[in-house]
C-alpha positions as CSV (number, residue, x, y, z in Angstrom):
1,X,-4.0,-92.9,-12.8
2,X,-4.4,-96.7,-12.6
3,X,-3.7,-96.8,-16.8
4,X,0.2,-96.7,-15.9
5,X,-0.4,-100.2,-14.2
6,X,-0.6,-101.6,-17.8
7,X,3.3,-101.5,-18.0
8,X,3.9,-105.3,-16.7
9,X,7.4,-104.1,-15.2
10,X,6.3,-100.9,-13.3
11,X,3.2,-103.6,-12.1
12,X,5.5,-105.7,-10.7
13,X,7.4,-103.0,-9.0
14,X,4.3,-101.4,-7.4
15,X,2.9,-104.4,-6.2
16,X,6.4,-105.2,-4.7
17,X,6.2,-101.8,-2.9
18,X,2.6,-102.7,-1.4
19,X,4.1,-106.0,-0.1
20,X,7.3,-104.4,1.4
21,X,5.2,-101.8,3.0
22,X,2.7,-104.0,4.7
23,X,5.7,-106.4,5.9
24,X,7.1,-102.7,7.4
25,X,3.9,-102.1,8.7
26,X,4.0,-104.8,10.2
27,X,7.0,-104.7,11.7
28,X,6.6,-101.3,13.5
29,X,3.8,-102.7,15.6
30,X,5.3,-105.8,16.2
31,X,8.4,-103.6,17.0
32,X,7.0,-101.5,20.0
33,X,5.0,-104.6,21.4
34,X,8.8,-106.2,21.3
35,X,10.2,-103.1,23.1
36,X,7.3,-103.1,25.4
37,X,8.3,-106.8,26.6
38,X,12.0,-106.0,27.0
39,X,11.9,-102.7,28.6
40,X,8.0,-102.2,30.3
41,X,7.9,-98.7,31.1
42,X,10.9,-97.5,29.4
43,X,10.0,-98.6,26.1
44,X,9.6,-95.1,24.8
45,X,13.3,-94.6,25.3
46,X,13.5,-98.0,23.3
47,X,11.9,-96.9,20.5
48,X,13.3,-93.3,20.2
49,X,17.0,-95.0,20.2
50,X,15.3,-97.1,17.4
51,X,13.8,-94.1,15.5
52,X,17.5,-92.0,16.1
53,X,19.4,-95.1,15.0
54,X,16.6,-95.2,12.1
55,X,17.4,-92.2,10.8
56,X,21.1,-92.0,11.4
57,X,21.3,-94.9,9.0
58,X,19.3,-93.1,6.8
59,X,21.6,-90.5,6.3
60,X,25.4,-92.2,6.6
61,X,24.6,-95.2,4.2
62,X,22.2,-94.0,1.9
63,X,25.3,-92.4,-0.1
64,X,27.2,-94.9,0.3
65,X,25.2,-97.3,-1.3
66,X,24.4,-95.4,-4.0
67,X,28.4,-94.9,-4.6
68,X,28.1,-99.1,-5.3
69,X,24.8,-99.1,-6.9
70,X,26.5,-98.1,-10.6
71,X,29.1,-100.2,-10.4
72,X,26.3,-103.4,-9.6
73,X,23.2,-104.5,-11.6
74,X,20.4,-102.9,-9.9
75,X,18.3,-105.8,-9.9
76,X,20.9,-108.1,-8.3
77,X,21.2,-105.2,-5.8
78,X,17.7,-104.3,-5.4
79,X,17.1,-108.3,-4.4
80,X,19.7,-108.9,-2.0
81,X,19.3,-105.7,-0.1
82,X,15.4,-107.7,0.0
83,X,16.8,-111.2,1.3
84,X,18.9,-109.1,3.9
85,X,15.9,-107.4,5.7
86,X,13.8,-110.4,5.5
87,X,16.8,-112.2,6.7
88,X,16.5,-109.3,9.7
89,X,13.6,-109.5,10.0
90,X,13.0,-113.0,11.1
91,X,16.1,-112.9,13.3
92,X,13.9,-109.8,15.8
93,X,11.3,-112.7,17.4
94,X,14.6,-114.6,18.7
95,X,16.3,-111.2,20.5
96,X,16.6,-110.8,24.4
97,X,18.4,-108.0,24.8
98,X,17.6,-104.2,23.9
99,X,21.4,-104.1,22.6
100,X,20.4,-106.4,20.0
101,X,17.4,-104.6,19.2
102,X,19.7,-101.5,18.3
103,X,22.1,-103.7,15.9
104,X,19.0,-106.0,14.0
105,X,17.6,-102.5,13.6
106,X,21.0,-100.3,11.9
107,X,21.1,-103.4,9.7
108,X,17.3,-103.5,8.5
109,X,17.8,-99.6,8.2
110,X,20.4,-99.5,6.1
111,X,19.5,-102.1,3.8
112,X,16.4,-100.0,3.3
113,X,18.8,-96.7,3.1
114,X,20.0,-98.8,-0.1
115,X,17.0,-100.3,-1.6
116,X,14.6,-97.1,-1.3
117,X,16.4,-94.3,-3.3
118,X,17.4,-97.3,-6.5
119,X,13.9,-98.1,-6.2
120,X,12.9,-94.9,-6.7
121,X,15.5,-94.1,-8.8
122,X,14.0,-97.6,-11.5
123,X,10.5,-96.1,-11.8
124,X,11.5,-92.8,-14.5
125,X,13.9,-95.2,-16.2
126,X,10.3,-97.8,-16.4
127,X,8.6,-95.0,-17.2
128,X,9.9,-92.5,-19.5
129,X,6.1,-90.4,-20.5
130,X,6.1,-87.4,-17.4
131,X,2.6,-88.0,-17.2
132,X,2.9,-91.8,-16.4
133,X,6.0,-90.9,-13.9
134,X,3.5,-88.6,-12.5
135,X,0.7,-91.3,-11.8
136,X,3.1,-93.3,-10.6
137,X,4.3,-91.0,-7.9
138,X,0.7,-90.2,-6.9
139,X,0.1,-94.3,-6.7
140,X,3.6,-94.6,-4.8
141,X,2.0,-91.6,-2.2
142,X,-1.5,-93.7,-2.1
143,X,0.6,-96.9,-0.9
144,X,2.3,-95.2,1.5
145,X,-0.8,-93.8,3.0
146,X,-3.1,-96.7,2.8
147,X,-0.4,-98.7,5.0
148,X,-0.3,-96.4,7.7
149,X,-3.9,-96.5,8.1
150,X,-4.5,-100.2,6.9
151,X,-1.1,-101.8,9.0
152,X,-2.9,-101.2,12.4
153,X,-6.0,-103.0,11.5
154,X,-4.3,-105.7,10.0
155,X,-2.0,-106.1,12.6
156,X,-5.1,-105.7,15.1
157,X,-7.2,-108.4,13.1
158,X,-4.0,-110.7,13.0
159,X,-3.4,-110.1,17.1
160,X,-6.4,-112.0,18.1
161,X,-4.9,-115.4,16.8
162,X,-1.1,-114.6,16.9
163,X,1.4,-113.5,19.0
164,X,3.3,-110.2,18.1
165,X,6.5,-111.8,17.4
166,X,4.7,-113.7,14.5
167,X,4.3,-110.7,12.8
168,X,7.8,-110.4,12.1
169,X,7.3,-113.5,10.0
170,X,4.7,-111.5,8.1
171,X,7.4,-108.5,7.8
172,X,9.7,-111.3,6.5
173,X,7.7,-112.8,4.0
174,X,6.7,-109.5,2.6
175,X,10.3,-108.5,2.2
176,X,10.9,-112.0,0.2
177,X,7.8,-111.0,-1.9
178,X,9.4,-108.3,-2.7
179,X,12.4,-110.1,-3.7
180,X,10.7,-112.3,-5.6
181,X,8.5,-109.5,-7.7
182,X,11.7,-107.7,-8.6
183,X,13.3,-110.7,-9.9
184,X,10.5,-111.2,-12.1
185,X,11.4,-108.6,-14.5
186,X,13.9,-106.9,-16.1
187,X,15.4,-103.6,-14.9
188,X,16.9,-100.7,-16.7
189,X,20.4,-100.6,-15.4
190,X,22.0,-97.2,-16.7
191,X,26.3,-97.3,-16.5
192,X,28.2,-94.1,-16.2
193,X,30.1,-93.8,-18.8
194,X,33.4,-93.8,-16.9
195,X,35.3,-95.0,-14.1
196,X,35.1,-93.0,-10.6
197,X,37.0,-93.1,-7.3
198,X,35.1,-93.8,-4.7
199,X,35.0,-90.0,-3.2
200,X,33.6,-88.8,-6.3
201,X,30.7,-91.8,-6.6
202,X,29.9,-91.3,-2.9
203,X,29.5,-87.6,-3.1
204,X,28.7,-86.9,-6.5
205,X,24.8,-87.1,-5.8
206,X,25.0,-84.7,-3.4
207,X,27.2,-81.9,-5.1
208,X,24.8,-82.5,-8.4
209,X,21.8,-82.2,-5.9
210,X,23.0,-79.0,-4.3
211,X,24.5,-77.5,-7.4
212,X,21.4,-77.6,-9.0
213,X,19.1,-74.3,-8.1
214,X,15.6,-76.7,-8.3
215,X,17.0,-78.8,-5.7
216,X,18.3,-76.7,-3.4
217,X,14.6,-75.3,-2.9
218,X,13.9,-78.8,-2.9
219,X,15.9,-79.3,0.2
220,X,14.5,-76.2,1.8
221,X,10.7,-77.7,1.0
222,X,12.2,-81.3,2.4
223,X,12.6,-78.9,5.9
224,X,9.2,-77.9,5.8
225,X,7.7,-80.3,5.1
226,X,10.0,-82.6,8.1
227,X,8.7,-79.6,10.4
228,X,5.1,-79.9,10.1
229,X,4.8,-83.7,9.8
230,X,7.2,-83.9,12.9
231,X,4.9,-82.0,14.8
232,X,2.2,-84.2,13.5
233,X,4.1,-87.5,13.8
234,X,5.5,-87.0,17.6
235,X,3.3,-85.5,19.1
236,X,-0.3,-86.3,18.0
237,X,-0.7,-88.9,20.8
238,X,0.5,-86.6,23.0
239,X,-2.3,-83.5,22.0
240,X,-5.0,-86.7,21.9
241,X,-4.2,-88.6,25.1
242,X,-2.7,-85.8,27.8
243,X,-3.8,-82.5,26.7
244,X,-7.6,-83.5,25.1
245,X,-8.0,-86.9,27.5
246,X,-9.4,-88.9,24.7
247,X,-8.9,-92.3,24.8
248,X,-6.5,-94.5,22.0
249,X,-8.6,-94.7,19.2
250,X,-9.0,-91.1,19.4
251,X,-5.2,-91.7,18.1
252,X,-5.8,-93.2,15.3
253,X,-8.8,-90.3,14.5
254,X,-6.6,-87.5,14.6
255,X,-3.6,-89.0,12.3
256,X,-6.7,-90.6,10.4
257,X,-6.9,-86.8,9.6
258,X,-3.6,-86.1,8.1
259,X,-3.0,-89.5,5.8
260,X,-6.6,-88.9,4.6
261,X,-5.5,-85.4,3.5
262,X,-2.3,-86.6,2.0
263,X,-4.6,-89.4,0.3
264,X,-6.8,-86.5,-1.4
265,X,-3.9,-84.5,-2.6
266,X,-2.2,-87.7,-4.4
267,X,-5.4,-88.0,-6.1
268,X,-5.9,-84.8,-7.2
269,X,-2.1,-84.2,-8.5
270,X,-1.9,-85.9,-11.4
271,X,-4.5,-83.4,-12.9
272,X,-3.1,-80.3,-11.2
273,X,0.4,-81.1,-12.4
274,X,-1.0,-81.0,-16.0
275,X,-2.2,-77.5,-15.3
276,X,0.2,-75.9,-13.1
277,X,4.2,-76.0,-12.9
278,X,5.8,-78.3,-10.3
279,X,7.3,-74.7,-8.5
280,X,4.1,-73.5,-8.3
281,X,2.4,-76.6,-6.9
282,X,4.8,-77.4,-4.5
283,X,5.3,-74.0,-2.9
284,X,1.8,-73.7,-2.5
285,X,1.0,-76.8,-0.8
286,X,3.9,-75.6,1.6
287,X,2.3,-72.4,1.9
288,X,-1.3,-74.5,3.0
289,X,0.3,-76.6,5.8
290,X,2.1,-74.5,7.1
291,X,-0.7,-72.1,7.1
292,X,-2.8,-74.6,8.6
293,X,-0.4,-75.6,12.0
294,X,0.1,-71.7,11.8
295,X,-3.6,-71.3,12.4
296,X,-4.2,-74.0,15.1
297,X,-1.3,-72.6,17.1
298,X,-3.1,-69.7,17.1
299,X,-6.5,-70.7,17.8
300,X,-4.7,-73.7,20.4
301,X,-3.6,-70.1,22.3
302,X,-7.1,-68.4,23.0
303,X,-9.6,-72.2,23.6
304,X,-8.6,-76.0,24.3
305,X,-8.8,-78.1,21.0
306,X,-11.1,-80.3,20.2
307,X,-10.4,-83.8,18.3
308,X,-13.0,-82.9,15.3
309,X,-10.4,-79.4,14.8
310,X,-7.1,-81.0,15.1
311,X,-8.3,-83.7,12.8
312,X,-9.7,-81.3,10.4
313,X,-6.5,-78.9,10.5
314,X,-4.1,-82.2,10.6
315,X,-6.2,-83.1,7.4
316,X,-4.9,-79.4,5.8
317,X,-1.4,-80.2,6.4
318,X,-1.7,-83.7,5.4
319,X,-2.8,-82.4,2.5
320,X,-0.4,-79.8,1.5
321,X,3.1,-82.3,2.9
322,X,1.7,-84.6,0.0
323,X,1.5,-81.6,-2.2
324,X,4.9,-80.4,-1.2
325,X,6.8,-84.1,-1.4
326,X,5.0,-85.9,-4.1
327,X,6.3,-84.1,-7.0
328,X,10.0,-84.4,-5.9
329,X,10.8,-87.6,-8.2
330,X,9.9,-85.0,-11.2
331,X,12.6,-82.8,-10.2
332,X,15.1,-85.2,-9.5
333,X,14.6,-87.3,-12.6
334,X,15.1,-83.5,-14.7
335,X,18.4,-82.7,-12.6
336,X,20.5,-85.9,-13.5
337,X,20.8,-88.4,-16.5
338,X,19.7,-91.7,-15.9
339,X,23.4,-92.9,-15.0
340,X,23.2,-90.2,-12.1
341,X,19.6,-90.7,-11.0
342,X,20.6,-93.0,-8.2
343,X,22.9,-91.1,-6.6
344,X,21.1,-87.9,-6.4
345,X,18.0,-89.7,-5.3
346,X,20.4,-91.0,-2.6
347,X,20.9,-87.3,-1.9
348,X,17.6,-86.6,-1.5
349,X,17.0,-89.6,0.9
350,X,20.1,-88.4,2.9
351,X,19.2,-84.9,3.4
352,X,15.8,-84.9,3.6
353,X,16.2,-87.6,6.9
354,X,18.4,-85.0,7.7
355,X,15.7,-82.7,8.6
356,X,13.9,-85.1,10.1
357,X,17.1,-86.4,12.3
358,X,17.1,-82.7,13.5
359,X,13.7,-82.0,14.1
360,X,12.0,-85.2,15.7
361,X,13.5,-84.7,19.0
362,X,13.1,-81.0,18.5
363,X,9.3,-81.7,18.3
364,X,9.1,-83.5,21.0
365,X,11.3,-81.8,23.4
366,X,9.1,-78.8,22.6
367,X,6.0,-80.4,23.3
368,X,7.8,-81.5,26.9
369,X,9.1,-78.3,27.8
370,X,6.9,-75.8,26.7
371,X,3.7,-77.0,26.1
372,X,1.2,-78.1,22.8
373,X,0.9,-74.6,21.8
374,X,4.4,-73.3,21.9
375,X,5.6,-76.4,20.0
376,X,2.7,-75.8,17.3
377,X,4.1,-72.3,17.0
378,X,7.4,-72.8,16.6
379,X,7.6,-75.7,14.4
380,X,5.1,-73.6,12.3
381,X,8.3,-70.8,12.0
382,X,10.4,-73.4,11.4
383,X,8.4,-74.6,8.5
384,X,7.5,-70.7,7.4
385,X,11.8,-70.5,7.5
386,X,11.9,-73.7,4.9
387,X,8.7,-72.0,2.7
388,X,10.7,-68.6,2.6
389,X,14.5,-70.4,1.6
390,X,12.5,-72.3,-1.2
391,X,11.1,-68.4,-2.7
392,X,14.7,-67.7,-2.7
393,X,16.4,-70.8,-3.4
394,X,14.3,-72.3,-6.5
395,X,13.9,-69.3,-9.3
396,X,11.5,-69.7,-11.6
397,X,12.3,-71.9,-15.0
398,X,11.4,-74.3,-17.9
399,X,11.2,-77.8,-17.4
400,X,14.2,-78.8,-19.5
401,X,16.6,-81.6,-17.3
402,X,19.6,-79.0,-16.2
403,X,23.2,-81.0,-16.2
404,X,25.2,-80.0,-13.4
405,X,29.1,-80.6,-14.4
406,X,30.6,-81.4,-11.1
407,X,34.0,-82.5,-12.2
């Protein structure tokens, strides 16, 4: 897996992804110790405005940046959307108001709605061998998880000798790192051959991405998959502090559980994507996490949990959401030509945050309303509903690239 790391460009991307995540890492904890100091109590509602406002960025500006991404050089692009969250960044220590929370926050989030999906879009056009696409996803899955359980110490360690709004410095000078890395090489930066209006750059990711049968069960997956690690996300600390009265580092246990499953399944991919088909693969790790929330709602109904079985069902789903998600770039680099691959990766950022816009507060209100098992159960139906739409949506097929003409 770590071979792929040889390529000098795709090094310097990757290590500008660790950065950038660790400066987000960062930031998120820094973030609710800011809320905490503007609102007190109420700094929940803070940071589920922040999360909405998040995701709602997420999905409005994604395609809308990807309608300007062709017509710029996606380095130029990829650095200034950089400089404008560090910029962000370092403007949150200086904020007294929640209001201005909110608007620092849209900003950051939709420079991020436009950076992510050309990033991702850069690495097959870096890479052009499947298999070293395919380590690089599973490296890209490994970052990810290592921040969310590395970020907290860090922050933790850092704590002790700073205050929390100095870690927004550290967010800031991870995002210029990032900058910086990029800048360092040079980026494949694919034209479309001719001129579009701008209705048909802004939605032509998404009518390729929904005309094309692969992706459609992609989007179905991208609804289980927001289901079970919804369910997972919101309301772990929840399950951990109130239902099982364990204290906080109980916490960090429990969703210890289901980034250590996720980190399992990136290492294992590679090789199991050699062997089996991507259809095959994916489906099934749907079919394991949603088997596995299926079972603890079940056993949550008849006995009170206990941390070691959350963590070790949590672990399952972890486990299968990385086997579900990870092998999404391979599909999406098939369905367009390298011209397109921004925009529909756009489309995938848009309406995969789409599920999650939807089902976050769903989550949550379950778990208020109704209670830990209830919300288990249901969110595992709405993750079986996803699993069954994929059967139906995504027939089985070679891997050839399928060119969806959407004039």
């Amino acid at each position: 897996m770590l071979g792929v790391l040889r390529n000098r460009v795709y090094r310097h991307l990757f290590a500008a992804q660790i950065v950038a995540l660790t400066g987000t890492g960062l930031a998120t904890i820094a973030l609710g110790l800011l809320a905490y100091d503007l609102a007190g109590d109420e700094a929940g509602l803070v940071l589920g405005a922040a999360l909405t406002i998040k995701m709602v960025a997420y999905v409005v500006v994604a395609p809308l940046a990807a309608a300007f991404a062709e017509q710029v050089d996606r380095r130029r692009m990829l650095v200034v959307l950089d400089l404008v969250r560090a910029t962000v960044a370092i403007g949150l220590p200086f904020v007294t108001e929640v209001w201005q929370v909110y608007v620092l926050i849209f900003v950051l989030q939709s420079a991020s709605a436009g950076f992510t999906p050309a990033f991702q879009a850069t690495i097959p056009d870096v890479l052009t061998d499947e298999k070293d696409y395919t380590n690089a996803l599973s490296l890209s899955r490994l970052a990810v998880d290592m921040e969310s359980l590395l970020s907290p110490m860090l922050a933790a360690l850092l704590l002790t000798f700073i205050t929390f709004d100095t870690l927004f410095w550290g967010t800031s000078l991870g995002f210029m790192a990032s900058a910086l890395l990029v800048v360092s090489v040079v980026l494949p930066s694919p034209k479309p051959s001719g001129r579009r209006g701008i209705y048909d750059r802004t939605t032509r990711g998404i009518r390729i991405y929904l005309r094309t049968p692969r992706l459609r069960g992609l989007l179905a997956l991208s609804w289980n998959a927001a289901a079970l690690s919804s369910m997972v996300i919101v309301n772990t600390v929840v399950i951990v502090r109130a239902d099982l009265g364990l204290p906080e580092n109980a916490v960090a246990i429990a969703l210890g559980g289901f980034g250590g499953g996720s980190m399992v399944a990136a290492f294992l991919l590679p090789s199991i994507l050699n062997r089996f088909a991507d259809r095959t693969v994916m489906l099934s790790g749907a079919f394991m996490g949603t088997s596995a929330m299926a079972i603890l709602a079940i056993l949550s109904g008849f006995a009170p949990l206990s941390l070691g079985l959350l963590t070790c069902f949590w672990a399952c789903v972890g486990f299968g959401y990385s086997a579900t998600l990870t092998p999404s770039g391979r599909l999406l680099t098939r369905s367009a030509r390298p011209e397109d691959r921004p925009a529909v990766f756009a489309a995938q950022f848009t309406l995969s945050h789409a599920c999650w816009l939807f089902l976050y507060p769903l989550a949550g209100w379950l778990m208020t309303r109704l209670g830990a098992t209830a919300a288990l159960s249901y969110m595992a139906t709405a993750a079986v509903f996803g699993l069954g739409l994929a059967f139906v949506l995504w027939p089985r097929e070679g891997q050839a690239v399928v060119q969806t003409d959407t004039t």
